[in-house]
CSV table of C-alpha atoms in Angstrom, one decimal:
chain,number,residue,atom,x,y,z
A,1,UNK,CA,7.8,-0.8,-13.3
A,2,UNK,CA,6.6,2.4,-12.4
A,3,UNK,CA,4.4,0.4,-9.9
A,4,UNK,CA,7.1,-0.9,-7.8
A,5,UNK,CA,7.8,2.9,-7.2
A,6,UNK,CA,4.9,3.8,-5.8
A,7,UNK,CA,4.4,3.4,-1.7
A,8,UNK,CA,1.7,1.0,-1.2
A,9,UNK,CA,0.1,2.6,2.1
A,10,UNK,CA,-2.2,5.8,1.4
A,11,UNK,CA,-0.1,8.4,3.5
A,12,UNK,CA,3.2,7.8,2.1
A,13,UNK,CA,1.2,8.1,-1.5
A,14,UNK,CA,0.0,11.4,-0.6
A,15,UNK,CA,2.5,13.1,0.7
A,16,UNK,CA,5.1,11.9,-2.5
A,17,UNK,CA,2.1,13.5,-4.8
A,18,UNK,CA,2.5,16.9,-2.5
A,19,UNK,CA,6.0,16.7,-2.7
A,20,UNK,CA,6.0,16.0,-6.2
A,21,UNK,CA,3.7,19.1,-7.0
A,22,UNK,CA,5.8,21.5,-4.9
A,23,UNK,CA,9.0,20.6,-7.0
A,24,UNK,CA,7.3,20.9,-9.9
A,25,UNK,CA,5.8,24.0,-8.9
A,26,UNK,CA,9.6,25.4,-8.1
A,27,UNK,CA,10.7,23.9,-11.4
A,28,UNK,CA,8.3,25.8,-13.3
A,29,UNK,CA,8.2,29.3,-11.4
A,30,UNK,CA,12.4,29.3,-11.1
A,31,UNK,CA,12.2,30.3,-14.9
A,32,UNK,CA,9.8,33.6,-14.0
A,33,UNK,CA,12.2,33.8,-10.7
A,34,UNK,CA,15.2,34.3,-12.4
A,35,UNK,CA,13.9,37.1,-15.0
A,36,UNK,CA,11.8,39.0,-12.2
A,37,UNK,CA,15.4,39.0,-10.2
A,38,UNK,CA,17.4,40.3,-13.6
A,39,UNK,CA,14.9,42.5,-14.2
A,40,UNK,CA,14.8,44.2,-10.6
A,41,UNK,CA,19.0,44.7,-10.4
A,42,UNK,CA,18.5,45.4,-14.5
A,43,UNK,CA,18.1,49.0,-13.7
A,44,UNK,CA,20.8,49.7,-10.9
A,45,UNK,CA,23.4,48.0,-13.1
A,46,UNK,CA,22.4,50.3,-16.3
A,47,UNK,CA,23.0,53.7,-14.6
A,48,UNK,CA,25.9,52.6,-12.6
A,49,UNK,CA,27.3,51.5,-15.8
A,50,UNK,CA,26.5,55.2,-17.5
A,51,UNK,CA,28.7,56.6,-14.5
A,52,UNK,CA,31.3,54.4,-15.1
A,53,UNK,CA,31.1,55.0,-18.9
A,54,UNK,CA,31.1,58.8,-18.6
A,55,UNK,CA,34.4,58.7,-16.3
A,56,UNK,CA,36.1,56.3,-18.7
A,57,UNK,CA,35.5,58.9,-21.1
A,58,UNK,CA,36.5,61.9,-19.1
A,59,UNK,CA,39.6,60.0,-18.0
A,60,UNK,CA,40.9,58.9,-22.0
A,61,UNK,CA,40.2,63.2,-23.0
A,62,UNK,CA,42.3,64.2,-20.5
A,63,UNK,CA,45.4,61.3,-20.2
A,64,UNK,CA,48.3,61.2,-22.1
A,65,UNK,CA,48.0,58.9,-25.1
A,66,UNK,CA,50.4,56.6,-23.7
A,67,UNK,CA,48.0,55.5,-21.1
A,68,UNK,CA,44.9,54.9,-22.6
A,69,UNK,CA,45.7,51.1,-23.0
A,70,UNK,CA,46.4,50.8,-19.3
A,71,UNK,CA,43.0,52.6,-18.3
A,72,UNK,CA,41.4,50.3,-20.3
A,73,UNK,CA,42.9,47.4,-19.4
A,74,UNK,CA,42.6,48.6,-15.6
A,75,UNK,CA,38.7,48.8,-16.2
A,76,UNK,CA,38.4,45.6,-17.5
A,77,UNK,CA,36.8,43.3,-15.8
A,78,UNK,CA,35.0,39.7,-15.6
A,79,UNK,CA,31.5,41.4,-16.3
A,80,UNK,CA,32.8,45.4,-17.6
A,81,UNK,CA,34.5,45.0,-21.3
A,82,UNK,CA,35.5,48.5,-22.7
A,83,UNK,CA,37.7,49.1,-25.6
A,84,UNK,CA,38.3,51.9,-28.6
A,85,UNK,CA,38.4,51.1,-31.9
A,86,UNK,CA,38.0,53.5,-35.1
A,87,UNK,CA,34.3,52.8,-36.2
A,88,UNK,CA,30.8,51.8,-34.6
A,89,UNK,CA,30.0,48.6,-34.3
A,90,UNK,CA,26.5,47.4,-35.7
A,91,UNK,CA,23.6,47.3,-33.1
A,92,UNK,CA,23.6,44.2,-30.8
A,93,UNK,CA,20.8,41.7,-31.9
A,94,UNK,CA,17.5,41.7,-29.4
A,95,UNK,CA,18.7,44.5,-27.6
A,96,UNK,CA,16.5,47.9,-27.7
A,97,UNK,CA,18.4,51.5,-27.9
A,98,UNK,CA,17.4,53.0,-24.9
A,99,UNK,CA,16.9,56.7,-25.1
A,100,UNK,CA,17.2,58.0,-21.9
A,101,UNK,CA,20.2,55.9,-20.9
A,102,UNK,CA,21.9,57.3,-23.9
A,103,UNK,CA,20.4,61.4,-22.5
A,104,UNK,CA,22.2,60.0,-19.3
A,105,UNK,CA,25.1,59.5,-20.6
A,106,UNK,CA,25.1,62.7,-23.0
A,107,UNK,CA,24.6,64.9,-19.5
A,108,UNK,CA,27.3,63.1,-17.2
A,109,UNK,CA,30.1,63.3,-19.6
A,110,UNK,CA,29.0,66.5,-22.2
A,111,UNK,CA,32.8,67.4,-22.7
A,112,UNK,CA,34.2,63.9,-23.2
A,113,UNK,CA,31.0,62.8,-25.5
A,114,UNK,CA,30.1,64.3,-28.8
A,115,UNK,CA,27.2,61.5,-29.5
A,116,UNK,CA,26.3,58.1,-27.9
A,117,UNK,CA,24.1,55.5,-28.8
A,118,UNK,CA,22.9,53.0,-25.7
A,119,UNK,CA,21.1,49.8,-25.8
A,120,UNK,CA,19.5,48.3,-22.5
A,121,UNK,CA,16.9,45.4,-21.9
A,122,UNK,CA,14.4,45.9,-19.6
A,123,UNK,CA,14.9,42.3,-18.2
A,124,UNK,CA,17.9,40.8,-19.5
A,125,UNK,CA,17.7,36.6,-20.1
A,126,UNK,CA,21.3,35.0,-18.5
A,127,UNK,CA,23.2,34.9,-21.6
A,128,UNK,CA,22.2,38.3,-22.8
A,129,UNK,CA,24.1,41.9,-22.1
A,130,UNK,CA,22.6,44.2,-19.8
A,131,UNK,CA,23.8,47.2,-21.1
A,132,UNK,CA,25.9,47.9,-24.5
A,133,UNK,CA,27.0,51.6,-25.0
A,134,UNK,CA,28.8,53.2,-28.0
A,135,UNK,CA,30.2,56.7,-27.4
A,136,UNK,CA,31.9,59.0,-29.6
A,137,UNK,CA,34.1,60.8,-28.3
A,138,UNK,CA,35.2,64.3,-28.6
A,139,UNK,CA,38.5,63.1,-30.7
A,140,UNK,CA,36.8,61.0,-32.9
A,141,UNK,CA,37.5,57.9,-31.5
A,142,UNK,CA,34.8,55.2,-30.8
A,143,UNK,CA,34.5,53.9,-26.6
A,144,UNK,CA,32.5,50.9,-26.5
A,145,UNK,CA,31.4,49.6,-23.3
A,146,UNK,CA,29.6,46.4,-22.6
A,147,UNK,CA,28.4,44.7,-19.4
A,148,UNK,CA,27.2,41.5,-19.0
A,149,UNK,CA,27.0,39.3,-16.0
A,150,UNK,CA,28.8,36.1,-15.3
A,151,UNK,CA,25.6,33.2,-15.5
A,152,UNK,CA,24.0,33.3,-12.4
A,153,UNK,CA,22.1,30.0,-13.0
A,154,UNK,CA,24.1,27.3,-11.0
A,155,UNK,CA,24.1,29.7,-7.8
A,156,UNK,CA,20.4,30.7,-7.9
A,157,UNK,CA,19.5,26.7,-9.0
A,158,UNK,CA,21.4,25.9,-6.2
A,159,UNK,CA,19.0,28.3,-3.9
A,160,UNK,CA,16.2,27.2,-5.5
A,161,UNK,CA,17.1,23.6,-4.8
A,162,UNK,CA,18.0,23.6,-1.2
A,163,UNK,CA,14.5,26.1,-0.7
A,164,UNK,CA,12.3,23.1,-2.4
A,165,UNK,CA,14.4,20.3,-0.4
A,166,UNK,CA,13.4,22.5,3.2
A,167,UNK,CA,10.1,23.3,1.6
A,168,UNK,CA,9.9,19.8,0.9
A,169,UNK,CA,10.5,18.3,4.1
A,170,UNK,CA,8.7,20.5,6.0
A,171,UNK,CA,5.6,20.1,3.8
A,172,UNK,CA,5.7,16.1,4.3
A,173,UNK,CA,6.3,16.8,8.3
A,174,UNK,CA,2.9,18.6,8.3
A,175,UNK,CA,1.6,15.9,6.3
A,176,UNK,CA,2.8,13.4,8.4
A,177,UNK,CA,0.9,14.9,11.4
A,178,UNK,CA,-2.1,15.5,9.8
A,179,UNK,CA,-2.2,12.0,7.8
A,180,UNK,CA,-1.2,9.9,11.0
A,181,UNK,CA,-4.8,11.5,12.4
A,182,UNK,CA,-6.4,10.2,9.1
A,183,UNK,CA,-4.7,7.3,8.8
A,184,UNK,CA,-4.7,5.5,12.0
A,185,UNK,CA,-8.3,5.6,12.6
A,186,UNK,CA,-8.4,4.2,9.2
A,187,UNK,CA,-5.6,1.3,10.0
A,188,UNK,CA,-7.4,0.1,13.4
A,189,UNK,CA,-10.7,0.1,11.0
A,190,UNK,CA,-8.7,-2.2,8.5
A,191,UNK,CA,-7.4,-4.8,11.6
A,192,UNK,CA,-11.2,-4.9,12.7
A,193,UNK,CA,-12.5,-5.6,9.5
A,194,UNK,CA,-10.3,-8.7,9.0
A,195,UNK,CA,-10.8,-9.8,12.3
A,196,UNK,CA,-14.7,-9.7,11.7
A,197,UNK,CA,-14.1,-11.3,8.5
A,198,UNK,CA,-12.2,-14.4,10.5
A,199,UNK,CA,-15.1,-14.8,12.3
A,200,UNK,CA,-13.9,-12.5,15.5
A,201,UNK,CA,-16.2,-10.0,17.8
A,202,UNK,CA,-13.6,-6.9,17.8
A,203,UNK,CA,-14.6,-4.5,20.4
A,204,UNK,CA,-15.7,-1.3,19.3
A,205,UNK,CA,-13.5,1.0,17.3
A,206,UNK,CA,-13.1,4.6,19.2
A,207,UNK,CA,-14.7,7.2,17.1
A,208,UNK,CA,-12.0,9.8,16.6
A,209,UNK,CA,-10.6,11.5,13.5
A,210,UNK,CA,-12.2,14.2,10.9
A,211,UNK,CA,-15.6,14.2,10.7
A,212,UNK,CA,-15.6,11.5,7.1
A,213,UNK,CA,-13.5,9.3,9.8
A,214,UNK,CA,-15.9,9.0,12.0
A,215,UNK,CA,-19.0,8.5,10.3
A,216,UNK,CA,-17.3,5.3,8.7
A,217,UNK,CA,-16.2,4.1,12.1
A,218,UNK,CA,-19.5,4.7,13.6
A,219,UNK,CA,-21.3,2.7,10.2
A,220,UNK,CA,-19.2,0.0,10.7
A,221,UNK,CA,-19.4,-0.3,14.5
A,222,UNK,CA,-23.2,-0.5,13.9
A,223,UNK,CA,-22.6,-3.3,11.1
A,224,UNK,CA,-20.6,-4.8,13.4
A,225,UNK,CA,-23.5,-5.1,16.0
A,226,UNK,CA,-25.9,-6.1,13.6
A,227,UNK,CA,-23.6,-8.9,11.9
A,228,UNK,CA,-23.5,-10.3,15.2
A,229,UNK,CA,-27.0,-9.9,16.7
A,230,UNK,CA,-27.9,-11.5,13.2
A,231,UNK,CA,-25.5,-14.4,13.9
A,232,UNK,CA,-26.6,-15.3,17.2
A,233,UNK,CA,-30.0,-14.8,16.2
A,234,UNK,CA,-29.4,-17.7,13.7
A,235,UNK,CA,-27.3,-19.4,15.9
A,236,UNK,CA,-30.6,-19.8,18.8
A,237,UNK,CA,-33.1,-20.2,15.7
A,238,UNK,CA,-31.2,-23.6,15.0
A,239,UNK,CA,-30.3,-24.9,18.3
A,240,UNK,CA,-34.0,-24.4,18.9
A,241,UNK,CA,-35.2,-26.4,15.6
A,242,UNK,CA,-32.7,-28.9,17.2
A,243,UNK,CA,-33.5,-29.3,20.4
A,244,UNK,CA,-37.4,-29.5,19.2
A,245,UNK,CA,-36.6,-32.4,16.8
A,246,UNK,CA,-34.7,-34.4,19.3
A,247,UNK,CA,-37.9,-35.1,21.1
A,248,UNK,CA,-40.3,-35.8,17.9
A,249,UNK,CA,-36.9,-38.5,16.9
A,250,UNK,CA,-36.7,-39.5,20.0
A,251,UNK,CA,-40.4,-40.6,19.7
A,252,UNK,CA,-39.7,-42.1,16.0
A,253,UNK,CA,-37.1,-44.1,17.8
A,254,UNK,CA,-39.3,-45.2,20.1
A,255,UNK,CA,-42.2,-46.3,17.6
A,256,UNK,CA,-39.3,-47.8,15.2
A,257,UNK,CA,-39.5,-50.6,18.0
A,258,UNK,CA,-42.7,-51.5,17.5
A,259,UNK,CA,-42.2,-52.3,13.6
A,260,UNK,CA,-42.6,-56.1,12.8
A,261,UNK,CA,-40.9,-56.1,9.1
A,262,UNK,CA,-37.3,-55.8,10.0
A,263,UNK,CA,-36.6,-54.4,6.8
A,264,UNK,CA,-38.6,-51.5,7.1
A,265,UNK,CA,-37.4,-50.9,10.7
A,266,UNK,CA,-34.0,-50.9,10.0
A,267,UNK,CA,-34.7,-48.2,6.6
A,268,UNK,CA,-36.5,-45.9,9.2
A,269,UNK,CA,-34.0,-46.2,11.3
A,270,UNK,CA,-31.2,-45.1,9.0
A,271,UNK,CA,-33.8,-42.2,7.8
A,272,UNK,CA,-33.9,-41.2,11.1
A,273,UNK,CA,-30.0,-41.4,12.0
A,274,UNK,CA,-29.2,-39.2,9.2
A,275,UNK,CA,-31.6,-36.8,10.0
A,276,UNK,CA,-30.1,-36.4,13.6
A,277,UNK,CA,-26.7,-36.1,12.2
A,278,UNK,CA,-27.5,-33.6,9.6
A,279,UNK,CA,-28.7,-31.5,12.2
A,280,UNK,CA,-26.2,-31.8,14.7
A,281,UNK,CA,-23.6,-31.4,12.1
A,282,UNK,CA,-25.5,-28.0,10.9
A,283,UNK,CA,-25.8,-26.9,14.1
A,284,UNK,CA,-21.8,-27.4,14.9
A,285,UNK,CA,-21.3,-26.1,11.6
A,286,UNK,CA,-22.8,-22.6,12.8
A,287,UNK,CA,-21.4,-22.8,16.0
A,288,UNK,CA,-17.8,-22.8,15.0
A,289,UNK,CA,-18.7,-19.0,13.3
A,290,UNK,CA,-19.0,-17.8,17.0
A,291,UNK,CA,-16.3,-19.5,19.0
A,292,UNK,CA,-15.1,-18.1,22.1
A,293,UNK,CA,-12.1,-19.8,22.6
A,294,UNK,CA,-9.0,-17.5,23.3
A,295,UNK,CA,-6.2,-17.5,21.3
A,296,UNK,CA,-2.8,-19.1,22.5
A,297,UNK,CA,0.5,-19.9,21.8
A,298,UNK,CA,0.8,-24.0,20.7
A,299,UNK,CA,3.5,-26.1,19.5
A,300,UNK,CA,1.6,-26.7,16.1
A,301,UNK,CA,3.7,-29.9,15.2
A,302,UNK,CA,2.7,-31.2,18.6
A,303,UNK,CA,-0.8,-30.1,17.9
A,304,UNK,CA,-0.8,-32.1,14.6
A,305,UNK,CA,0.9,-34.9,15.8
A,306,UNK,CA,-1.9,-35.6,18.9
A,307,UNK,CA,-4.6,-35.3,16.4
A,308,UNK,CA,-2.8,-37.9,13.6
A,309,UNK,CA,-2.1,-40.2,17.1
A,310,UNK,CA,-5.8,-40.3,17.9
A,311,UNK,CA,-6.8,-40.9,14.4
A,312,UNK,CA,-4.4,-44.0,14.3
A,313,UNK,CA,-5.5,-45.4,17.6
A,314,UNK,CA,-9.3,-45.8,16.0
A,315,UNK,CA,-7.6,-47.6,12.6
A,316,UNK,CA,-6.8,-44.8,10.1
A,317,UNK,CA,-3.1,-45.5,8.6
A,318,UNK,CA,-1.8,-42.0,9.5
A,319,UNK,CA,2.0,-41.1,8.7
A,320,UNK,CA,3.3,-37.8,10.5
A,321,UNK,CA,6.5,-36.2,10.3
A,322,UNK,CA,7.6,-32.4,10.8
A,323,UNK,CA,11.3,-30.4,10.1
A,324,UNK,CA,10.5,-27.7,12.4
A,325,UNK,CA,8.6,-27.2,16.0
A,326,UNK,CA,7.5,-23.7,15.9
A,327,UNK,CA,4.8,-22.1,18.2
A,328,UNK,CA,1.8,-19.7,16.5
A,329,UNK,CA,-0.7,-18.0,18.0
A,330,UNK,CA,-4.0,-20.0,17.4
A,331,UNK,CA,-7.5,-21.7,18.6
A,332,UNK,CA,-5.9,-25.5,19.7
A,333,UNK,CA,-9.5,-26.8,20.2
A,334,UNK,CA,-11.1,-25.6,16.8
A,335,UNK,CA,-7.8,-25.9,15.3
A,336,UNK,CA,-7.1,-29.6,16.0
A,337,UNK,CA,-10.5,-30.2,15.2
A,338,UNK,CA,-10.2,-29.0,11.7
A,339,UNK,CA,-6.8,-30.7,11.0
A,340,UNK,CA,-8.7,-33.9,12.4
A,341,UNK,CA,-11.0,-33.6,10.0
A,342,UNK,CA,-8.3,-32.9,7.1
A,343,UNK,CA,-6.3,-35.7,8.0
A,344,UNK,CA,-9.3,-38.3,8.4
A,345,UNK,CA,-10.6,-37.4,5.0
A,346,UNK,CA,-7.3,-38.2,3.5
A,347,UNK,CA,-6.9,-41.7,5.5
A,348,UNK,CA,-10.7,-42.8,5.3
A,349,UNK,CA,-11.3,-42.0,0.9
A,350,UNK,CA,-7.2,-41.3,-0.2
A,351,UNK,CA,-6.3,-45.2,1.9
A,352,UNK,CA,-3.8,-43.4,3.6
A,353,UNK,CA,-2.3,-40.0,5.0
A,354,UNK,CA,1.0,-39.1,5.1
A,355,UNK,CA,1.0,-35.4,7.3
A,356,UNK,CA,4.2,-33.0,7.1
A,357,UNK,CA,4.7,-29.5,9.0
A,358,UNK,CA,7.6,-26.9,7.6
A,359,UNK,CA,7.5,-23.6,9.4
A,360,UNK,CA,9.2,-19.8,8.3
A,361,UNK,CA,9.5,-17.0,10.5
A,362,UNK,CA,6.0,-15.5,9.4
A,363,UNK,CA,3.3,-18.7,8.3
A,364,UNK,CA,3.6,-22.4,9.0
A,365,UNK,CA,2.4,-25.0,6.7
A,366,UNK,CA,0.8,-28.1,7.1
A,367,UNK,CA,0.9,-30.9,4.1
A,368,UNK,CA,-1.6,-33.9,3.9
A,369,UNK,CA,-1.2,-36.6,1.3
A,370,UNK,CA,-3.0,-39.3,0.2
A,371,UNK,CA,-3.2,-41.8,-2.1
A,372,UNK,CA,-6.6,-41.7,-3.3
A,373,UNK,CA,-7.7,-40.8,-6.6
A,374,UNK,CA,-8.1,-37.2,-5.9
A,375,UNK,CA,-10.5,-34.8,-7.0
A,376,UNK,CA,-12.1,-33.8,-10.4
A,377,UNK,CA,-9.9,-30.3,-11.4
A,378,UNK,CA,-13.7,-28.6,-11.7
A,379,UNK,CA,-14.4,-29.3,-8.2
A,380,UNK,CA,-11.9,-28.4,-5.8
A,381,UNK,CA,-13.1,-25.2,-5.0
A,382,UNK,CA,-16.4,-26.5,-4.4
A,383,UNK,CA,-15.8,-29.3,-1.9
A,384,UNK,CA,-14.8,-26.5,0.4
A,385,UNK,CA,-18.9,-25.6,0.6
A,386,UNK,CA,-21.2,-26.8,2.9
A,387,UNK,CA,-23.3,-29.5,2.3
A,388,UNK,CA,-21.2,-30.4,-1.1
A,389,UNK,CA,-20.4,-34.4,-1.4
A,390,UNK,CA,-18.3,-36.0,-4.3
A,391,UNK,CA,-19.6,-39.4,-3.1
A,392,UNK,CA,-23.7,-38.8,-3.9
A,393,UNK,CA,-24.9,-41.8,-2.5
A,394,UNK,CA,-27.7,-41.4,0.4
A,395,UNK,CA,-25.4,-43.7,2.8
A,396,UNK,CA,-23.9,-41.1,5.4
A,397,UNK,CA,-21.6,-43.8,6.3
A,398,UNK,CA,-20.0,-43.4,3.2
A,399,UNK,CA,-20.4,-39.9,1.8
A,400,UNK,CA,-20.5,-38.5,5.0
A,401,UNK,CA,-22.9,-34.9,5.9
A,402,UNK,CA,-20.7,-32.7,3.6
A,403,UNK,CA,-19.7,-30.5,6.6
A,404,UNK,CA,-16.1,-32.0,7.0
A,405,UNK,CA,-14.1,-29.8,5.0
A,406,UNK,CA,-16.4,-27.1,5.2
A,407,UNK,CA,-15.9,-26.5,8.8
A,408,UNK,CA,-12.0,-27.1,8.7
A,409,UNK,CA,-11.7,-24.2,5.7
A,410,UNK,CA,-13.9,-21.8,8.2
A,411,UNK,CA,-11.8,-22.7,11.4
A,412,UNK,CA,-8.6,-22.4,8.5
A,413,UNK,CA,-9.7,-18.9,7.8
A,414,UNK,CA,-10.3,-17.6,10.9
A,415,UNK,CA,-6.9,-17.9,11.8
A,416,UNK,CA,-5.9,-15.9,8.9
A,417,UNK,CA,-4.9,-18.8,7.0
A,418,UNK,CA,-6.2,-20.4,3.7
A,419,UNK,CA,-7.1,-24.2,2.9
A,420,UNK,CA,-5.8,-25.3,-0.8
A,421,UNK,CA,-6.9,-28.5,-2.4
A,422,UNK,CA,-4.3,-29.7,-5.3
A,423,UNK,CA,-3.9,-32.8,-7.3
A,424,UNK,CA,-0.6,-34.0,-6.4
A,425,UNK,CA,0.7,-34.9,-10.1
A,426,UNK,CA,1.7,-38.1,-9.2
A,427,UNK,CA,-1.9,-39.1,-8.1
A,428,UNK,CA,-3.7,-38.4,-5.0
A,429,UNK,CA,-5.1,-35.4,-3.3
A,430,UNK,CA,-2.9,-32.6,-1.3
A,431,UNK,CA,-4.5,-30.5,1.4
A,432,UNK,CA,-1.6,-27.4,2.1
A,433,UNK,CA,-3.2,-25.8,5.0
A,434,UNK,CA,-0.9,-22.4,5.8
A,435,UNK,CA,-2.0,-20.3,8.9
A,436,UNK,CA,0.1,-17.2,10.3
A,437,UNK,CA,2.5,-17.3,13.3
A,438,UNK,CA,1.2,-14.4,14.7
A,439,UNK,CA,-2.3,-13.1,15.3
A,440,UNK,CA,-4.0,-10.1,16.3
A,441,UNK,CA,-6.5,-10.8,19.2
């Protein structure tokens, strides 16, 4: 659950953990924020509550007893409570008596005031006074005073929150800024990757961003020269091992003619055959790794359809059918050549191929059926490998060079697409080939 949450792309990750830690941070200073503010009005309130006190007490000496309830009742207030009663009341609880408060007190108001006691916190939580006072005064009677403020929680928490909400957004601005120069380096370092890994040459990545940046991009721009100097190197290594054996089986050819037994001849020949085939179906094999045809927009059902047509003009019995045209961005030579191949597998060892195409606004997908008897469950992801044949017999005619579907799941992936073999459960083999609409160049 907690998962599905979290942004999948590394910038949007970083700058909910900043903005999570600055929240936090406010959560857990607000506390200290609130008693450092009570604490620094603490003081100002205490003596201005002394004044008041001490001219309460003047004013009940010196008024007609008549009044007194409606001077108290005009000092009352929200946060002031002030009263008389008879006795003392008991010390508040966690308050401290605070001695020069109560010498304050004594001096402002010495006639009105025969004794006092004061208690004051330094730093007063929310819900506790700031000041309590009990005064005697001259008559006997007892004046207790007591101010406390009204909870100034929800006005500061409201402060507090719209600070960390403009704190918040302009921290993940910044970030923004800074990550987009992390991140899009990174991003066009992504594209290329997967485009090498198709079998692409990307052009060179600029190398701009920090300093950790560029050292990747630089590392993999140089990987990305050696991959390919390694590839054509391999590439010319082959064609040159093939060019040099077509003349020494040219020759073979040419002695094969002189053989009496007709039997032998006609072995030596076949020897000879497959060795050509094996080498021209290696070296197309490797070529297909470096292509150079440009991508272009195709009608793929057309695409499919011309390649099933061609296959049923040599013999195959080929069934086609499609409930969408839909272009996508693709290689129609290597392209058709690997659906070729698909769809002659499934007519040549399956008896026959029944071919569908379904399209959605991002992939298209391309279903061939046959009625053959499929392949063992332990290898269908092996077929997919070069040079892998389930029919082991040393006739090419029949088990073919083992290329087929090796080169159609390498042309399959370098569109960005994937080749999946399935038993179909009721019997025969299903090639589901799904390549993207769109592709970066």
């Amino acid at each position: 659950m907690l998962n599905r949450l979290i942004p999948r792309r590394l910038s949007s990750q970083l700058i909910l953990a900043a903005v999570l830690a600055l929240i936090a941070a406010q959560a857990l200073t607000f506390p200290l924020f609130v008693k450092a503010r009570l604490g620094s009005i603490a003081g100002a309130i205490q003596e201005s509550t002394i004044a008041r006190t001490a001219s309460l007490a003047r004013l009940l000496m010196t008024a007609p007893p008549n009044l007194t309830d409606a001077i108290l009742e005009s000092v009352n207030s929200r946060a002031l409570k002030a009263r008389l009663s008879t006795i003392e009341n008991p010390p508040p609880a966690d308050l401290p008596e605070s001695a020069a408060l109560r010498q304050s007190l004594l001096d402002a108001a010495p006639s009105a005031i025969a004794s006092a006691t004061v208690y004051a916190a330094d730093a007063p939580s929310p819900d506790q006074p700031v000041i309590v006072i009990q005064a005697q005064l001259q008559n006997g009677m007892w004046l207790h005073t007591q101010l406390q403020l009204p909870n100034p929680t929800p006005t500061w928490a409201a402060s507090a929150v719209i600070t960390a909400a403009v704190l918040s957004l302009l921290l993940a601005a910044v970030m923004a800024l800074i990550l987009r120069r992390i991140t899009r380096p990174l991003a066009r370092l992504s594209r290329a990757a997967e485009a090498l890994g198709r079998g692409q040459q990307p052009e060179a990545l600029p190398e701009e961003g920090p300093a950790d940046i560029v050292e990747t991009v630089r590392a993999f721009n140089q990987m990305q020269v050696r991959i390919s100097e390694h590839i054509e190197e391999r590439t010319r290594t082959l064609a040159s091992v093939s060019h040099d054996l077509r003349t020494p089986i040219t020759a073979l050819r040419l002695q094969l003619e002189f053989i009496e037994d007709a039997e032998q001849r006609e072995q030596m020949q076949t020897t000879v055959q497959e060795m050509e085939a094996v080498t021209e179906s290696a070296l197309s094999y490797l070529k297909n790794t470096r292509s150079s045809e440009e991508l272009r927009k195709v009608d793929v059902a057309a695409l499919v359809d011309n390649a099933c047509e061609e296959l049923r003009q040599i013999g195959f019995d080929v069934a086609f059918e499609y409930t969408s045209r839909q272009t996508a961005s693709c290689r129609p030579v290597l392209l058709k050549r690997a659906l070729s191949n698909l769809v002659r597998n499934a007519a040549q060892y399956g008896e026959r191929a029944r071919v569908c195409v379904t399209g959605s606004d991002r992939h298209i997908e391309i279903l061939i059926d046959d009625d053959g008897p499929g392949i063992p469950g332990e290898q269908l992801s092996e077929v997919v490998k070069p040079f892998v044949r389930l029919d082991q017999s040393r006739n090419r005619d029949t088990g073919g060079s083992g290329l087929g579907l090796a080169i159609a799941n390498e042309i399959v992936t370098k569109h960005g697409g994937t080749l999946e073999l399935v038993n179909a459960p009721e019997g025969g083999l299903r090639q589901r080939v799904r390549i993207p609409v769109e592709q970066s160049l």
